[in-house]
Amino acid sequence: MSRNKETGRKIRLMRKVNQNRRVPGWVIMRTDRKVTQNPYRRHWRRNNLKL
């Protein structure tokens, strides 16, 4: 990727960065461990983004 990115691409990349987090502990507690995984988790080396 280029060093200088356009604003729209940066916003989309930041959205993906924020999505790539684990489910908070309070959510796991509140749902009695029914929700433990985040379906949007992604590893930077295994999966590519379509931007």
mmCIF file of N, CA and C in Angstrom:
data_model
loop_
_atom_site.group_PDB
_atom_site.id
_atom_site.type_symbol
_atom_site.label_atom_id
_atom_site.label_comp_id
_atom_site.label_asym_id
_atom_site.label_seq_id
_atom_site.Cartn_x
_atom_site.Cartn_y
_atom_site.Cartn_z
ATOM 1 N N MET A 1 0.836 -1.191 0.000
ATOM 2 C CA MET A 1 0.000 0.000 0.000
ATOM 3 C C MET A 1 0.873 1.244 0.000
ATOM 4 N N SER A 2 0.317 2.282 -0.524
ATOM 5 C CA SER A 2 1.083 3.512 -0.568
ATOM 6 C C SER A 2 1.127 4.167 0.813
ATOM 7 N N ARG A 3 2.106 4.996 1.009
ATOM 8 C CA ARG A 3 2.241 5.670 2.295
ATOM 9 C C ARG A 3 1.145 6.717 2.472
ATOM 10 N N ASN A 4 0.851 7.460 1.422
ATOM 11 C CA ASN A 4 -0.172 8.496 1.500
ATOM 12 C C ASN A 4 -1.499 7.913 1.022
ATOM 13 N N LYS A 5 -2.449 7.809 1.956
ATOM 14 C CA LYS A 5 -3.733 7.203 1.634
ATOM 15 C C LYS A 5 -4.805 8.276 1.569
ATOM 16 N N GLU A 6 -5.783 8.044 0.702
ATOM 17 C CA GLU A 6 -6.885 8.992 0.632
ATOM 18 C C GLU A 6 -7.786 8.835 1.861
ATOM 19 N N THR A 7 -8.556 9.846 2.149
ATOM 20 C CA THR A 7 -9.329 9.891 3.395
ATOM 21 C C THR A 7 -10.349 8.777 3.480
ATOM 22 N N GLY A 8 -11.033 8.473 2.377
ATOM 23 C CA GLY A 8 -12.044 7.425 2.408
ATOM 24 C C GLY A 8 -11.448 6.073 2.754
ATOM 25 N N ARG A 9 -10.302 5.779 2.205
ATOM 26 C CA ARG A 9 -9.647 4.502 2.489
ATOM 27 C C ARG A 9 -9.193 4.447 3.945
ATOM 28 N N LYS A 10 -8.699 5.578 4.481
ATOM 29 C CA LYS A 10 -8.271 5.603 5.878
ATOM 30 C C LYS A 10 -9.449 5.352 6.813
ATOM 31 N N ILE A 11 -10.605 5.915 6.479
ATOM 32 C CA ILE A 11 -11.799 5.706 7.308
ATOM 33 C C ILE A 11 -12.203 4.236 7.268
ATOM 34 N N ARG A 12 -12.160 3.626 6.095
ATOM 35 C CA ARG A 12 -12.525 2.213 5.990
ATOM 36 C C ARG A 12 -11.528 1.327 6.720
ATOM 37 N N LEU A 13 -10.232 1.675 6.644
ATOM 38 C CA LEU A 13 -9.229 0.904 7.370
ATOM 39 C C LEU A 13 -9.419 1.027 8.875
ATOM 40 N N MET A 14 -9.750 2.218 9.366
ATOM 41 C CA MET A 14 -9.960 2.394 10.794
ATOM 42 C C MET A 14 -11.183 1.627 11.262
ATOM 43 N N ARG A 15 -12.208 1.538 10.420
ATOM 44 C CA ARG A 15 -13.377 0.750 10.792
ATOM 45 C C ARG A 15 -12.995 -0.715 10.955
ATOM 46 N N LYS A 16 -12.152 -1.212 10.051
ATOM 47 C CA LYS A 16 -11.722 -2.601 10.152
ATOM 48 C C LYS A 16 -10.833 -2.819 11.376
ATOM 49 N N VAL A 17 -10.015 -1.831 11.721
ATOM 50 C CA VAL A 17 -9.182 -1.944 12.922
ATOM 51 C C VAL A 17 -10.057 -2.025 14.160
ATOM 52 N N ASN A 18 -11.107 -1.196 14.221
ATOM 53 C CA ASN A 18 -11.988 -1.209 15.380
ATOM 54 C C ASN A 18 -12.818 -2.476 15.438
ATOM 55 N N GLN A 19 -13.167 -3.055 14.301
ATOM 56 C CA GLN A 19 -13.944 -4.290 14.283
ATOM 57 C C GLN A 19 -13.105 -5.470 14.731
ATOM 58 N N ASN A 20 -11.798 -5.365 14.603
ATOM 59 C CA ASN A 20 -10.925 -6.519 14.815
ATOM 60 C C ASN A 20 -10.530 -6.633 16.286
ATOM 61 N N ARG A 21 -11.518 -6.628 17.170
ATOM 62 C CA ARG A 21 -11.273 -6.746 18.587
ATOM 63 C C ARG A 21 -12.118 -7.844 19.168
ATOM 64 N N ARG A 22 -11.695 -8.342 20.314
ATOM 65 C CA ARG A 22 -12.441 -9.414 20.957
ATOM 66 C C ARG A 22 -13.739 -8.872 21.555
ATOM 67 N N VAL A 23 -14.658 -9.777 21.847
ATOM 68 C CA VAL A 23 -15.918 -9.400 22.480
ATOM 69 C C VAL A 23 -15.601 -8.982 23.915
ATOM 70 N N PRO A 24 -16.150 -7.864 24.395
ATOM 71 C CA PRO A 24 -15.854 -7.420 25.753
ATOM 72 C C PRO A 24 -16.336 -8.428 26.793
ATOM 73 N N GLY A 25 -15.646 -8.424 27.931
ATOM 74 C CA GLY A 25 -15.987 -9.369 28.984
ATOM 75 C C GLY A 25 -17.384 -9.191 29.522
ATOM 76 N N TRP A 26 -17.860 -7.920 29.566
ATOM 77 C CA TRP A 26 -19.196 -7.692 30.112
ATOM 78 C C TRP A 26 -20.267 -8.249 29.189
ATOM 79 N N VAL A 27 -19.996 -8.306 27.888
ATOM 80 C CA VAL A 27 -20.961 -8.896 26.954
ATOM 81 C C VAL A 27 -21.021 -10.406 27.165
ATOM 82 N N ILE A 28 -19.861 -11.027 27.379
ATOM 83 C CA ILE A 28 -19.826 -12.461 27.631
ATOM 84 C C ILE A 28 -20.602 -12.781 28.906
ATOM 85 N N MET A 29 -20.402 -11.961 29.938
ATOM 86 C CA MET A 29 -21.127 -12.189 31.194
ATOM 87 C C MET A 29 -22.625 -11.967 31.020
ATOM 88 N N ARG A 30 -22.999 -10.928 30.306
ATOM 89 C CA ARG A 30 -24.416 -10.585 30.181
ATOM 90 C C ARG A 30 -25.184 -11.628 29.389
ATOM 91 N N THR A 31 -24.523 -12.286 28.437
ATOM 92 C CA THR A 31 -25.209 -13.273 27.598
ATOM 93 C C THR A 31 -24.987 -14.693 28.090
ATOM 94 N N ASP A 32 -24.443 -14.857 29.309
ATOM 95 C CA ASP A 32 -24.193 -16.183 29.882
ATOM 96 C C ASP A 32 -23.349 -17.052 28.939
ATOM 97 N N ARG A 33 -22.301 -16.461 28.404
ATOM 98 C CA ARG A 33 -21.324 -17.122 27.518
ATOM 99 C C ARG A 33 -21.925 -17.646 26.219
ATOM 100 N N LYS A 34 -23.080 -17.151 25.827
ATOM 101 C CA LYS A 34 -23.620 -17.525 24.509
ATOM 102 C C LYS A 34 -22.891 -16.774 23.407
ATOM 103 N N VAL A 35 -22.484 -15.557 23.698
ATOM 104 C CA VAL A 35 -21.712 -14.763 22.733
ATOM 105 C C VAL A 35 -20.291 -14.692 23.260
ATOM 106 N N THR A 36 -19.387 -15.441 22.646
ATOM 107 C CA THR A 36 -17.990 -15.419 23.079
ATOM 108 C C THR A 36 -17.037 -15.067 21.946
ATOM 109 N N GLN A 37 -17.485 -15.137 20.704
ATOM 110 C CA GLN A 37 -16.588 -14.876 19.584
ATOM 111 C C GLN A 37 -17.119 -13.736 18.739
ATOM 112 N N ASN A 38 -16.208 -13.013 18.165
ATOM 113 C CA ASN A 38 -16.536 -11.918 17.269
ATOM 114 C C ASN A 38 -16.444 -12.435 15.831
ATOM 115 N N PRO A 39 -17.550 -12.401 15.070
ATOM 116 C CA PRO A 39 -17.498 -12.941 13.709
ATOM 117 C C PRO A 39 -16.641 -12.113 12.753
ATOM 118 N N TYR A 40 -16.271 -10.902 13.149
ATOM 119 C CA TYR A 40 -15.479 -10.042 12.272
ATOM 120 C C TYR A 40 -13.987 -10.111 12.575
ATOM 121 N N ARG A 41 -13.566 -11.013 13.463
ATOM 122 C CA ARG A 41 -12.144 -11.115 13.769
ATOM 123 C C ARG A 41 -11.376 -11.533 12.529
ATOM 124 N N ARG A 42 -10.176 -10.989 12.374
ATOM 125 C CA ARG A 42 -9.385 -11.207 11.177
ATOM 126 C C ARG A 42 -7.927 -11.103 11.568
ATOM 127 N N HIS A 43 -7.112 -11.938 10.976
ATOM 128 C CA HIS A 43 -5.676 -11.881 11.224
ATOM 129 C C HIS A 43 -5.008 -11.238 10.028
ATOM 130 N N TRP A 44 -4.101 -10.325 10.280
ATOM 131 C CA TRP A 44 -3.527 -9.520 9.206
ATOM 132 C C TRP A 44 -2.753 -10.364 8.204
ATOM 133 N N ARG A 45 -2.272 -11.535 8.639
ATOM 134 C CA ARG A 45 -1.468 -12.333 7.724
ATOM 135 C C ARG A 45 -2.291 -13.355 6.970
ATOM 136 N N ARG A 46 -3.405 -13.781 7.525
ATOM 137 C CA ARG A 46 -4.212 -14.831 6.909
ATOM 138 C C ARG A 46 -5.269 -14.292 5.960
ATOM 139 N N ASN A 47 -5.877 -13.146 6.291
ATOM 140 C CA ASN A 47 -6.999 -12.637 5.517
ATOM 141 C C ASN A 47 -6.674 -11.282 4.936
ATOM 142 N N ASN A 48 -7.070 -11.090 3.700
ATOM 143 C CA ASN A 48 -6.887 -9.780 3.052
ATOM 144 C C ASN A 48 -8.190 -9.006 3.117
ATOM 145 N N LEU A 49 -8.058 -7.685 3.092
ATOM 146 C CA LEU A 49 -9.220 -6.817 3.067
ATOM 147 C C LEU A 49 -9.556 -6.462 1.639
ATOM 148 N N LYS A 50 -10.841 -6.354 1.362
ATOM 149 C CA LYS A 50 -11.294 -5.861 0.060
ATOM 150 C C LYS A 50 -11.717 -4.423 0.247
ATOM 151 N N LEU A 51 -10.816 -3.501 -0.068
ATOM 152 C CA LEU A 51 -11.146 -2.080 0.120
ATOM 153 C C LEU A 51 -11.265 -1.396 -1.210
#
